[in-house]
Amino acid sequence: MLTHEERQLLLLLGWFRRHYALYLGLSRERPATRESLLQFGLAWFGEHLLGIEPAFSSLEHKGLIRLTKAGYEFREEGLARFAELDVSETFYRYEYDNFFTLSENSPAHARFCERVYGENLNQHGLADTEELQQLLSFVKIQEEADVLDLGCGKGLITDYLQRHSGARFLGVDISPEAIRRAGQIPNPQLSFRVANMNALSLPERFDLITAVDTLYYAADLRKTVEDCLSHLHPGGVFACFFSQWISEEGEKPLLEGNNTGLAQVFNALGLPFEFLDISDSGRRHWRRKRDALLAMRPDFEAEGSLALWDYRFREANRYAEWRSDFYSRYICKVRRAA
Ligand SMILES: C[S@@+](CC[C@H](N)C(=O)[O-])C[C@H]1O[C@@H](n2cnc3c(N)ncnc32)[C@H](O)[C@@H]1O
């Protein structure tokens, strides 16, 4: 049995050399010392970082990690435990708990969302109100439909889709902090629950499942798509926003709507699907987001929420700098056989 703190430390060690280090401007090769792991944890988990100091020695004692000249590293069993945890508990859960906590009491963040997305729905993804309207006309949600919103965050996008369709929605997210706040939305057609899309198993079946910029976080995209389809009534629809990034010329075929990482999953499952190309909207989004953040830094600073500004800026800056011909974005929909 691992403690909560030990599990969190395993997640931090497992992510220490991933691209999340680059977001912070850190080398992936830096030594994994106690101090640098704590610094990394604080940058991504904020106040959701637990008191993990005792976990360094208890994990060593349990034979899961060891301290070398280059800092802490996994032993074989520790690496296996990390791999399991990254699917069942996930690093993202703490990252998003932190985001939803930080953005809760930030008027600057609310204004930032209004400016970037057209309305403050405490968005974290890319979908602005124009894209949400495109989804609504692409999918045409029936008033009597039961809808699942996968990765609903704080539920305000779910609420928006509900108000514009009249349907009943269940929103699920891995972040308990997001779901706690979503539960306070005064809309009787909404309900919310903590659930993990890596192991989706809900008692309900749905007419429609939406995923607004959520699928990038799936540990196994094909499994999550299959699980979503199994939660649909026959004839039900799975609709999602999906951006595709590439890093080399040779990968360009991946940018095509019928060949993105997600499209390849649909193709492998033999599922006919439709897509709407919204790549230009996606490209504009990142630049608009970065510009808004640069202009609004003093607002965040004045209210003492620079940690939130930093968090949003490191992502926006990375993608605003991305080559525009190395990026595409789609709304996709696929129907479960009747
Ligand atoms: C980019 S945000 C999108 C949130 C919202 N749909 C939006 O567009 O603003 C990704 C969301 O997926 C959630 N998420 C990440 N991993 C998840 C998982 N394994 N299961 C369920 N939700 C997950 C995060 O907590 C976060 O709320």
Short mmCIF file of C-alpha atoms and ligand atoms in Angstrom, two decimals:
data_model
loop_
_atom_site.label_atom_id
_atom_site.label_comp_id
_atom_site.label_asym_id
_atom_site.label_seq_id
_atom_site.Cartn_x
_atom_site.Cartn_y
_atom_site.Cartn_z
CA MET A 1 0.00 0.00 0.00
CA LEU A 2 1.29 3.43 -0.91
CA THR A 3 0.34 6.62 0.90
CA HIS A 4 -1.17 9.53 -0.98
CA GLU A 5 2.14 11.39 -0.57
CA GLU A 6 4.16 8.46 -1.92
CA ARG A 7 1.89 8.20 -4.94
CA GLN A 8 2.27 11.90 -5.63
CA LEU A 9 6.06 11.68 -5.40
CA LEU A 10 6.11 8.75 -7.86
CA LEU A 11 4.02 10.83 -10.28
CA LEU A 12 6.37 13.79 -9.94
CA LEU A 13 9.46 11.68 -10.49
CA GLY A 14 7.85 10.08 -13.55
CA TRP A 15 7.05 13.46 -15.07
CA PHE A 16 10.25 15.18 -14.06
CA ARG A 17 11.96 14.66 -17.44
CA ARG A 18 8.93 15.04 -19.68
CA HIS A 19 8.00 18.10 -21.73
CA TYR A 20 6.55 19.68 -18.59
CA ALA A 21 10.15 20.45 -17.65
CA LEU A 22 10.59 22.32 -20.93
CA TYR A 23 7.46 24.40 -20.19
CA LEU A 24 9.28 25.62 -17.10
CA GLY A 25 12.45 26.36 -19.08
CA LEU A 26 14.26 23.50 -17.28
CA SER A 27 16.60 20.94 -18.77
CA ARG A 28 15.29 17.40 -18.96
CA GLU A 29 18.76 16.24 -17.91
CA ARG A 30 18.86 18.12 -14.59
CA PRO A 31 19.44 15.97 -11.51
CA ALA A 32 16.31 14.83 -9.69
CA THR A 33 17.29 16.14 -6.28
CA ARG A 34 14.83 16.50 -3.44
CA GLU A 35 14.81 20.29 -3.92
CA SER A 36 14.25 20.16 -7.67
CA LEU A 37 11.44 17.61 -7.29
CA LEU A 38 9.77 19.84 -4.70
CA GLN A 39 10.18 22.86 -6.99
CA PHE A 40 8.71 20.91 -9.92
CA GLY A 41 5.81 19.74 -7.75
CA LEU A 42 5.07 23.23 -6.54
CA ALA A 43 5.11 24.64 -10.09
CA TRP A 44 2.53 22.12 -11.32
CA PHE A 45 0.47 21.18 -8.27
CA GLY A 46 0.60 24.45 -6.29
CA GLU A 47 -1.28 24.11 -3.04
CA HIS A 48 -2.30 20.59 -4.04
CA LEU A 49 1.28 19.45 -3.52
CA LEU A 50 1.16 17.29 -0.39
CA GLY A 51 3.80 17.14 2.32
CA ILE A 52 5.88 14.69 0.29
CA GLU A 53 9.22 15.03 2.15
CA PRO A 54 8.82 11.82 4.22
CA ALA A 55 7.94 9.94 1.02
CA PHE A 56 11.53 10.18 -0.25
CA SER A 57 12.83 7.89 2.48
CA SER A 58 9.73 5.69 2.71
CA LEU A 59 9.80 4.99 -1.05
CA GLU A 60 13.52 4.20 -0.80
CA HIS A 61 12.78 1.88 2.08
CA LYS A 62 10.05 0.15 0.05
CA GLY A 63 12.55 -0.38 -2.77
CA LEU A 64 10.71 1.76 -5.32
CA ILE A 65 13.24 4.58 -5.77
CA ARG A 66 16.96 5.03 -5.05
CA LEU A 67 19.24 8.01 -4.57
CA THR A 68 22.24 8.11 -6.92
CA LYS A 69 24.82 10.79 -7.68
CA ALA A 70 22.43 12.05 -10.38
CA GLY A 71 19.56 12.32 -7.89
CA TYR A 72 16.52 10.11 -7.34
CA GLU A 73 15.60 7.47 -9.88
CA PHE A 74 13.10 4.65 -10.13
CA ARG A 75 13.90 1.08 -9.32
CA GLU A 76 12.18 -1.38 -11.64
CA GLU A 77 9.17 -1.87 -9.41
CA GLY A 78 8.86 1.87 -8.81
CA LEU A 79 8.69 2.50 -12.53
CA ALA A 80 5.94 -0.07 -12.88
CA ARG A 81 3.98 1.53 -10.01
CA PHE A 82 4.39 4.95 -11.63
CA ALA A 83 3.08 3.62 -14.96
CA GLU A 84 -0.05 2.27 -13.22
CA LEU A 85 -0.59 5.45 -11.24
CA ASP A 86 -0.30 7.62 -14.31
CA VAL A 87 -3.34 5.85 -15.71
CA SER A 88 -5.40 5.38 -12.55
CA GLU A 89 -4.64 8.59 -10.64
CA THR A 90 -2.78 10.70 -13.24
CA PHE A 91 -0.45 13.65 -12.95
CA TYR A 92 -3.11 15.77 -14.69
CA ARG A 93 -5.52 15.39 -11.81
CA TYR A 94 -3.23 17.48 -9.58
CA GLU A 95 -2.32 19.89 -12.34
CA TYR A 96 -5.99 20.59 -12.98
CA ASP A 97 -6.91 20.68 -9.29
CA ASN A 98 -4.34 23.44 -9.07
CA PHE A 99 -5.67 25.28 -12.11
CA PHE A 100 -9.28 25.19 -10.88
CA THR A 101 -8.21 26.36 -7.42
CA LEU A 102 -6.06 29.19 -8.78
CA SER A 103 -8.66 30.45 -11.24
CA GLU A 104 -11.52 30.30 -8.75
CA ASN A 105 -10.97 33.71 -7.20
CA SER A 106 -9.29 35.54 -10.02
CA PRO A 107 -11.27 38.37 -11.61
CA ALA A 108 -8.32 38.87 -14.00
CA HIS A 109 -8.70 35.29 -15.20
CA ALA A 110 -12.44 35.81 -15.70
CA ARG A 111 -11.71 38.88 -17.85
CA PHE A 112 -9.01 36.95 -19.71
CA CYS A 113 -11.53 34.21 -20.56
CA GLU A 114 -14.08 36.78 -21.73
CA ARG A 115 -11.48 38.36 -23.96
CA VAL A 116 -10.12 35.15 -25.43
CA TYR A 117 -13.21 32.94 -25.57
CA GLY A 118 -16.02 35.50 -25.88
CA GLU A 119 -17.56 34.52 -22.53
CA ASN A 120 -16.07 33.50 -19.21
CA LEU A 121 -16.72 29.77 -18.87
CA ASN A 122 -13.47 29.22 -16.96
CA GLN A 123 -12.16 27.53 -20.09
CA HIS A 124 -8.88 25.70 -20.17
CA GLY A 125 -9.03 24.29 -23.70
CA LEU A 126 -9.29 26.18 -26.98
CA ALA A 127 -12.99 26.17 -27.71
CA ASP A 128 -14.45 29.68 -27.71
CA THR A 129 -18.15 30.45 -28.02
CA GLU A 130 -17.87 30.55 -31.82
CA GLU A 131 -16.45 27.01 -31.87
CA LEU A 132 -19.08 25.84 -29.38
CA GLN A 133 -21.75 27.20 -31.72
CA GLN A 134 -20.09 25.29 -34.56
CA LEU A 135 -20.30 22.13 -32.48
CA LEU A 136 -23.98 22.78 -31.77
CA SER A 137 -24.82 23.17 -35.45
CA PHE A 138 -22.62 20.21 -36.47
CA VAL A 139 -24.23 17.86 -33.96
CA LYS A 140 -27.77 19.25 -33.47
CA ILE A 141 -28.39 18.07 -29.91
CA GLN A 142 -32.01 17.00 -29.35
CA GLU A 143 -33.82 18.48 -26.38
CA GLU A 144 -34.70 15.03 -25.03
CA ALA A 145 -31.12 13.74 -25.35
CA ASP A 146 -28.98 12.44 -22.50
CA VAL A 147 -25.48 13.80 -22.97
CA LEU A 148 -22.16 13.02 -21.32
CA ASP A 149 -19.53 15.77 -21.33
CA LEU A 150 -16.13 14.11 -20.88
CA GLY A 151 -13.50 16.32 -19.21
CA CYS A 152 -16.07 18.95 -18.29
CA GLY A 153 -13.74 20.92 -16.00
CA LYS A 154 -15.72 23.33 -13.85
CA GLY A 155 -18.85 22.59 -15.85
CA LEU A 156 -19.51 26.00 -17.35
CA ILE A 157 -19.05 24.77 -20.92
CA THR A 158 -21.42 21.91 -20.07
CA ASP A 159 -23.88 24.50 -18.77
CA TYR A 160 -23.48 26.55 -21.97
CA LEU A 161 -24.19 23.50 -24.16
CA GLN A 162 -27.17 22.63 -21.96
CA ARG A 163 -28.67 26.11 -22.22
CA HIS A 164 -28.25 26.11 -25.99
CA SER A 165 -29.77 22.66 -26.51
CA GLY A 166 -32.20 21.97 -23.67
CA ALA A 167 -30.75 18.45 -23.25
CA ARG A 168 -29.79 16.77 -19.94
CA PHE A 169 -26.06 16.63 -19.27
CA LEU A 170 -23.78 14.62 -17.01
CA GLY A 171 -20.30 16.14 -16.79
CA VAL A 172 -17.33 14.06 -15.64
CA ASP A 173 -13.76 15.05 -14.92
CA ILE A 174 -10.72 13.57 -13.15
CA SER A 175 -10.31 16.70 -11.02
CA PRO A 176 -12.32 16.60 -7.78
CA GLU A 177 -11.74 20.36 -7.42
CA ALA A 178 -13.41 20.96 -10.79
CA ILE A 179 -16.35 18.70 -9.98
CA ARG A 180 -16.90 20.26 -6.56
CA ARG A 181 -17.28 23.67 -8.23
CA ALA A 182 -19.34 22.32 -11.12
CA GLY A 183 -21.82 20.90 -8.61
CA GLN A 184 -22.64 24.45 -7.52
CA ILE A 185 -23.99 25.54 -10.92
CA PRO A 186 -27.70 26.26 -10.42
CA ASN A 187 -29.04 24.28 -13.37
CA PRO A 188 -31.24 21.23 -12.62
CA GLN A 189 -30.53 19.72 -16.05
CA LEU A 190 -26.88 19.21 -15.06
CA SER A 191 -25.17 16.69 -12.86
CA PHE A 192 -21.47 16.07 -12.30
CA ARG A 193 -19.24 13.28 -11.12
CA VAL A 194 -15.53 12.54 -10.76
CA ALA A 195 -14.57 9.91 -13.34
CA ASN A 196 -11.44 8.85 -15.18
CA MET A 197 -11.62 8.52 -18.96
CA ASN A 198 -8.78 5.98 -18.76
CA ALA A 199 -11.20 3.57 -17.09
CA LEU A 200 -14.64 4.86 -17.99
CA SER A 201 -17.35 2.76 -16.44
CA LEU A 202 -20.62 4.58 -15.80
CA PRO A 203 -24.00 2.93 -15.21
CA GLU A 204 -25.77 5.31 -17.64
CA ARG A 205 -25.98 5.16 -21.44
CA PHE A 206 -26.09 8.33 -23.56
CA ASP A 207 -27.42 9.66 -26.85
CA LEU A 208 -24.38 11.88 -27.24
CA ILE A 209 -20.92 12.14 -25.70
CA THR A 210 -18.94 15.36 -26.12
CA ALA A 211 -15.26 15.84 -25.36
CA VAL A 212 -14.09 19.43 -25.54
CA ASP A 213 -10.27 19.34 -25.76
CA THR A 214 -10.01 16.39 -23.42
CA LEU A 215 -8.77 13.48 -25.48
CA TYR A 216 -5.12 14.63 -25.49
CA TYR A 217 -4.96 13.43 -21.89
CA ALA A 218 -6.10 9.88 -22.55
CA ALA A 219 -3.47 7.28 -21.60
CA ASP A 220 -4.71 5.07 -24.44
CA LEU A 221 -6.78 7.00 -26.97
CA ARG A 222 -8.18 3.92 -28.66
CA LYS A 223 -9.38 2.46 -25.36
CA THR A 224 -11.03 5.75 -24.36
CA VAL A 225 -12.80 5.98 -27.73
CA GLU A 226 -13.98 2.37 -27.43
CA ASP A 227 -15.19 3.00 -23.88
CA CYS A 228 -17.08 6.09 -25.04
CA LEU A 229 -18.76 4.14 -27.83
CA SER A 230 -19.79 1.46 -25.34
CA HIS A 231 -21.49 4.18 -23.26
CA LEU A 232 -23.66 5.26 -26.21
CA HIS A 233 -27.11 3.95 -27.04
CA PRO A 234 -27.15 2.30 -30.47
CA GLY A 235 -27.20 5.14 -33.01
CA GLY A 236 -25.68 7.54 -30.44
CA VAL A 237 -23.00 10.06 -31.40
CA PHE A 238 -19.53 10.79 -30.05
CA ALA A 239 -18.41 14.36 -30.90
CA CYS A 240 -15.16 15.99 -29.95
CA PHE A 241 -12.71 18.80 -30.52
CA PHE A 242 -9.27 17.57 -31.50
CA SER A 243 -6.12 19.53 -32.33
CA GLN A 244 -3.18 17.85 -34.01
CA TRP A 245 0.38 19.09 -33.65
CA ILE A 246 3.38 17.74 -35.55
CA SER A 247 7.07 18.50 -35.23
CA GLU A 248 8.54 17.38 -38.57
CA GLU A 249 7.76 17.83 -42.29
CA GLY A 250 7.47 14.07 -42.68
CA GLU A 251 4.52 14.01 -40.29
CA LYS A 252 2.39 16.33 -42.44
CA PRO A 253 -0.10 13.63 -43.50
CA LEU A 254 -1.14 13.47 -39.83
CA LEU A 255 -2.63 16.94 -40.14
CA GLU A 256 -5.32 15.76 -42.56
CA GLY A 257 -8.77 15.48 -41.02
CA ASN A 258 -9.10 11.85 -42.06
CA ASN A 259 -5.66 10.92 -40.74
CA THR A 260 -5.07 12.66 -37.38
CA GLY A 261 -4.19 10.56 -34.35
CA LEU A 262 -7.89 10.46 -33.52
CA ALA A 263 -8.97 9.74 -37.10
CA GLN A 264 -6.52 6.81 -37.16
CA VAL A 265 -8.29 5.37 -34.13
CA PHE A 266 -11.69 5.73 -35.83
CA ASN A 267 -10.27 4.14 -38.98
CA ALA A 268 -8.71 1.26 -37.06
CA LEU A 269 -12.08 0.61 -35.41
CA GLY A 270 -13.81 0.71 -38.80
CA LEU A 271 -15.95 3.68 -37.77
CA PRO A 272 -17.09 6.10 -40.47
CA PHE A 273 -16.77 9.66 -39.16
CA GLU A 274 -17.27 13.26 -40.25
CA PHE A 275 -15.12 16.25 -39.44
CA LEU A 276 -15.20 20.00 -39.65
CA ASP A 277 -11.90 21.77 -40.28
CA ILE A 278 -11.46 24.60 -37.76
CA SER A 279 -7.66 24.84 -38.04
CA ASP A 280 -7.65 28.59 -38.68
CA SER A 281 -9.70 29.19 -35.59
CA GLY A 282 -7.24 27.09 -33.57
CA ARG A 283 -4.23 29.01 -34.91
CA ARG A 284 -5.87 32.34 -34.12
CA HIS A 285 -6.70 31.10 -30.66
CA TRP A 286 -3.11 30.62 -29.51
CA ARG A 287 -2.00 34.03 -30.73
CA ARG A 288 -5.04 35.73 -29.21
CA LYS A 289 -4.40 33.95 -25.94
CA ARG A 290 -0.75 34.92 -25.76
CA ASP A 291 -1.49 38.54 -26.71
CA ALA A 292 -4.22 38.78 -24.08
CA LEU A 293 -1.90 37.37 -21.42
CA LEU A 294 0.90 39.75 -22.33
CA ALA A 295 -1.49 42.71 -22.16
CA MET A 296 -3.09 41.53 -18.92
CA ARG A 297 -0.02 40.59 -16.91
CA PRO A 298 -0.34 43.74 -14.74
CA ASP A 299 -3.94 42.77 -13.89
CA PHE A 300 -2.82 39.33 -12.69
CA GLU A 301 0.09 40.88 -10.83
CA ALA A 302 -2.12 43.45 -9.11
CA GLU A 303 -4.38 40.76 -7.69
CA GLY A 304 -1.46 38.52 -6.67
CA SER A 305 -2.16 35.75 -9.17
CA LEU A 306 1.07 35.63 -11.14
CA ALA A 307 1.35 31.87 -10.58
CA LEU A 308 -1.84 31.49 -12.61
CA TRP A 309 -0.56 33.91 -15.26
CA ASP A 310 2.69 31.92 -15.52
CA TYR A 311 0.79 28.68 -15.82
CA ARG A 312 -1.38 29.95 -18.66
CA PHE A 313 1.43 31.83 -20.37
CA ARG A 314 3.88 28.94 -20.61
CA GLU A 315 1.30 26.92 -22.55
CA ALA A 316 0.01 29.79 -24.72
CA ASN A 317 3.53 30.92 -25.61
CA ARG A 318 4.60 27.42 -26.59
CA TYR A 319 1.69 26.97 -28.98
CA ALA A 320 1.58 30.54 -30.31
CA GLU A 321 5.17 29.90 -31.44
CA TRP A 322 4.25 26.62 -33.12
CA ARG A 323 4.62 26.67 -36.94
CA SER A 324 1.16 27.32 -38.33
CA ASP A 325 1.63 24.63 -41.03
CA PHE A 326 2.46 22.12 -38.29
CA TYR A 327 -0.96 22.34 -36.69
CA SER A 328 -4.57 21.47 -37.48
CA ARG A 329 -7.84 21.36 -35.57
CA TYR A 330 -11.16 19.60 -36.11
CA ILE A 331 -14.55 18.92 -34.68
CA CYS A 332 -15.20 15.23 -35.31
CA LYS A 333 -18.30 13.13 -34.93
CA VAL A 334 -18.81 9.43 -35.16
CA ARG A 335 -22.01 7.41 -34.76
CA ARG A 336 -22.35 4.09 -32.99
CA ALA A 337 -24.05 1.58 -35.27
CA ALA A 338 -27.83 1.47 -34.72
C1 LIG B 1 -7.83 21.17 -21.63
S1 LIG B 1 -8.93 20.88 -20.28
C2 LIG B 1 -10.50 21.10 -21.07
C3 LIG B 1 -11.56 21.49 -20.07
C4 LIG B 1 -12.83 22.03 -20.74
N1 LIG B 1 -13.50 20.99 -21.50
C5 LIG B 1 -12.46 23.19 -21.64
O1 LIG B 1 -12.51 23.05 -22.85
O2 LIG B 1 -12.09 24.24 -21.09
C6 LIG B 1 -8.84 19.12 -20.09
C7 LIG B 1 -9.78 18.58 -19.02
O3 LIG B 1 -9.65 17.16 -19.01
C8 LIG B 1 -9.63 16.72 -17.68
N2 LIG B 1 -8.94 15.42 -17.65
C9 LIG B 1 -7.62 15.16 -17.79
N3 LIG B 1 -7.39 13.85 -17.68
C10 LIG B 1 -8.59 13.25 -17.48
C11 LIG B 1 -9.01 11.91 -17.28
N4 LIG B 1 -8.13 10.90 -17.27
N5 LIG B 1 -10.33 11.67 -17.11
C12 LIG B 1 -11.24 12.68 -17.08
N6 LIG B 1 -10.89 13.97 -17.25
C13 LIG B 1 -9.59 14.26 -17.45
C14 LIG B 1 -8.90 17.82 -16.93
O4 LIG B 1 -9.13 17.77 -15.54
C15 LIG B 1 -9.46 19.06 -17.60
O5 LIG B 1 -10.61 19.54 -16.96
#
